[in-house]
Amino acid sequence: MRRMKQHVNIALFVPHQGCPKDCVFCNQSRITGQKRENRLTEEAVRQSIEQQLSTVSTEQNAEIAFFGGSFTGLPRSYQTMLLTIAKEYVDRGLVHGIRLSTRPDYIAPHIMEYLLPYGVTTIELGCQSLDDEVLALSKRGHTAAQVAKAVDIIRRYPSIRLGLQILPGLPGDTLAKSVRTVEEIIKLKPDFVRIYPALVIAGTELEWLYLTRQYEPLSLEEAVQWTAEMWPPLLRAGIPVIRMGLHSSDDLRSEGTVLAGPFHPSFRQLVEEELFFRLLKRMMERIVPDMGPSVEVTVHPADETALRGRKGRNWRTFVSCLKKKEKQVVLVLDRNRPRWQISWRTGGNHEQRLSFCEL
Ligand code: SF4
């Protein structure tokens, strides 16, 4: 079987550039460590691409990615300069495409017609929420209907992959609203999703709202619980979540950047641990006393750490509950099994399975 090439972004940042104004939660300069007033020069773009390309292996598929601002809101001459350089690398076969992030209200048919000849392969739209009240309180400057309209336009260009970003825990958000946002996202059928629980970053309006007690971010535990509700419906719909939680860069970790909120360098791992905890609980309910004295549990090796949980909590709880039912547990790791699934067999009984999709 041929292995899929791993994707890698050759990232270039245009922090806040092209944005009509700042959304309450956003400080891209602080996150990326780059000043918003500094425009990328041709030389800097080439240098950065060359340097990052030197670390890309033949086993990886690279896209040159413009992140951190509203690319399609940049002055056209600046967009043309950036895209022209990126296209040279596409034409030389050194990268397979161009990725850019932008706002839903900065997508229109004429914009798509402009982007297409440069070899743009992926567009990421910041939606943040599909609840109009949350969007208004976050000063996004667009509505949920505008997200749907932008998706409709992008979908007229089948060569372009579409990613949607959501930020649970913004002002006015609730778990129910975030779950509804996911339901609406599923109807839009993106190719992938990113989930970034909202953080209080220094220098944002959210910082002021937080300091004046008008906004309380999610705790880490709440953010894990919310994301654990949001991910399974996306899995069931076959929509990959390519990132959960902000990338733990040096800039983000530097003192005084994240002032409050559910930041964790391994946020996705915490969500996986929570979902395995829920799977083990379901499994316990299905294991009844007359099923034989031992239970063989099988997972993919990459899931072992999440299955065991923080400091082994998940697995310890499970094993001690089974001990009370006078059963021994054996853990088997099998790389032929799918990720995020538990299979188990007791005595001569048929193997049973449960996966994150069923949560
Ligand atoms: S969230 Fe997006 S549109 Fe809003 S300020 Fe940040 S980069 Fe600009």
Coordinates of C-alpha atoms in Angstrom, one line a residue, residues 32-178:
T32 CA 4.2 35.2 15.3
G33 CA 6.8 37.6 16.8
Q34 CA 6.6 39.8 13.6
K35 CA 5.6 43.4 13.5
R36 CA 2.4 44.2 11.6
E37 CA 3.9 47.2 9.9
N38 CA 6.8 45.2 8.4
R39 CA 5.9 44.2 4.9
L40 CA 7.7 41.2 3.5
T41 CA 10.2 42.1 0.8
E42 CA 11.0 39.9 -2.2
E43 CA 14.4 39.1 -0.7
A44 CA 12.9 38.1 2.7
V45 CA 10.2 35.9 1.0
R46 CA 12.8 34.0 -1.1
Q47 CA 15.2 33.7 1.8
S48 CA 12.5 32.3 4.1
I49 CA 11.2 29.9 1.5
E50 CA 14.7 28.6 0.6
Q51 CA 15.6 28.2 4.3
Q52 CA 12.3 26.3 5.1
L53 CA 12.6 24.2 1.8
S54 CA 16.0 22.9 2.9
T55 CA 14.2 21.1 5.8
V56 CA 11.5 19.5 3.6
S57 CA 12.1 15.9 2.7
T58 CA 11.0 14.1 -0.5
E59 CA 8.5 12.2 1.7
Q60 CA 6.7 15.5 2.4
N61 CA 4.2 17.5 0.3
A62 CA 4.9 21.2 0.8
E63 CA 2.6 24.3 0.3
I64 CA 3.9 27.8 0.6
A65 CA 1.4 29.3 3.2
F66 CA 0.6 32.9 3.9
F67 CA -0.8 33.0 7.4
G68 CA -1.6 35.6 10.1
G69 CA -3.6 38.1 8.2
S70 CA -6.3 38.5 5.6
F71 CA -4.4 37.7 2.4
T72 CA -7.1 38.7 0.0
G73 CA -7.4 42.1 1.7
L74 CA -3.8 43.0 1.0
P75 CA -3.1 45.6 -1.6
R76 CA -3.2 43.8 -5.0
S77 CA 0.4 44.7 -5.9
Y78 CA 1.6 43.1 -2.6
Q79 CA -0.5 40.0 -3.3
T80 CA 0.9 39.8 -6.8
M81 CA 4.5 40.0 -5.6
L82 CA 3.9 37.3 -3.0
L83 CA 2.0 35.0 -5.3
T84 CA 4.4 35.5 -8.2
I85 CA 7.4 34.3 -6.1
A86 CA 5.4 31.4 -4.6
K87 CA 4.3 30.3 -8.1
E88 CA 7.9 30.1 -9.3
Y89 CA 8.4 27.4 -6.7
V90 CA 5.2 25.6 -7.8
D91 CA 6.3 25.8 -11.4
R92 CA 9.7 24.3 -10.5
G93 CA 8.0 21.4 -8.8
L94 CA 9.6 22.3 -5.4
V95 CA 6.2 22.8 -3.7
H96 CA 2.9 21.4 -4.7
G97 CA 0.8 24.6 -4.1
I98 CA 0.0 27.7 -2.3
R99 CA -2.1 28.1 0.8
L100 CA -3.5 31.3 2.2
S101 CA -5.8 32.3 5.1
T102 CA -8.3 35.1 4.8
R103 CA -11.7 36.3 6.0
P104 CA -15.1 35.1 4.7
D105 CA -16.1 38.6 3.6
Y106 CA -13.0 38.9 1.5
I107 CA -14.0 36.1 -0.8
A108 CA -15.7 36.9 -4.1
P109 CA -15.8 35.4 -7.6
H110 CA -13.4 38.0 -9.0
I111 CA -11.0 37.3 -6.1
M112 CA -11.0 33.6 -6.9
E113 CA -10.4 34.3 -10.6
Y114 CA -7.4 36.3 -9.6
L115 CA -6.0 33.7 -7.3
L116 CA -6.4 30.6 -9.5
P117 CA -3.7 31.2 -12.1
Y118 CA -1.1 31.4 -9.4
G119 CA -1.6 27.8 -8.3
V120 CA -3.4 28.5 -5.1
T121 CA -4.4 25.1 -3.8
T122 CA -5.9 25.7 -0.3
I123 CA -7.8 28.6 1.3
E124 CA -8.4 28.7 5.1
L125 CA -11.2 30.8 6.3
G126 CA -11.4 32.1 9.8
C127 CA -15.0 31.6 10.8
Q128 CA -14.4 31.4 14.6
S129 CA -18.1 30.8 15.3
L130 CA -21.3 30.4 13.3
D131 CA -23.3 32.2 15.9
D132 CA -24.1 35.8 15.0
E133 CA -24.0 37.0 18.5
V134 CA -20.6 35.5 19.2
L135 CA -19.3 37.0 15.9
A136 CA -20.7 40.4 16.8
L137 CA -19.2 40.4 20.3
S138 CA -15.8 39.3 18.9
K139 CA -16.1 42.2 16.4
R140 CA -15.5 40.0 13.5
G141 CA -17.3 42.3 11.1
H142 CA -19.1 39.4 9.3
T143 CA -22.1 37.1 9.9
A144 CA -22.5 33.4 9.7
A145 CA -24.4 33.9 6.4
Q146 CA -21.3 35.5 4.9
V147 CA -19.3 32.4 5.9
A148 CA -21.8 30.2 4.0
K149 CA -21.7 32.5 1.0
A150 CA -17.8 32.5 0.9
V151 CA -17.8 28.7 1.1
D152 CA -20.3 28.5 -1.7
I153 CA -18.0 30.7 -3.9
I154 CA -14.9 28.7 -3.0
R155 CA -16.7 25.4 -3.8
R156 CA -17.2 26.5 -7.4
Y157 CA -13.4 25.9 -7.8
P158 CA -12.9 22.2 -7.1
S159 CA -9.1 22.4 -7.4
I160 CA -9.0 24.4 -4.2
R161 CA -9.1 22.7 -0.8
L162 CA -11.1 24.5 1.9
G163 CA -10.2 24.7 5.6
L164 CA -12.4 26.4 8.3
Q165 CA -11.1 27.6 11.6
I166 CA -13.2 27.8 14.8
L167 CA -12.5 29.3 18.2
P168 CA -14.7 28.0 20.9
G169 CA -15.0 30.1 24.1
L170 CA -15.2 33.5 22.6
P171 CA -17.3 36.2 24.3
G172 CA -21.0 35.1 24.4
D173 CA -20.1 31.5 23.4
T174 CA -21.6 28.5 25.2
L175 CA -21.0 24.8 24.7
A176 CA -24.4 24.5 22.9
K177 CA -23.4 27.3 20.5
S178 CA -20.1 25.7 19.8

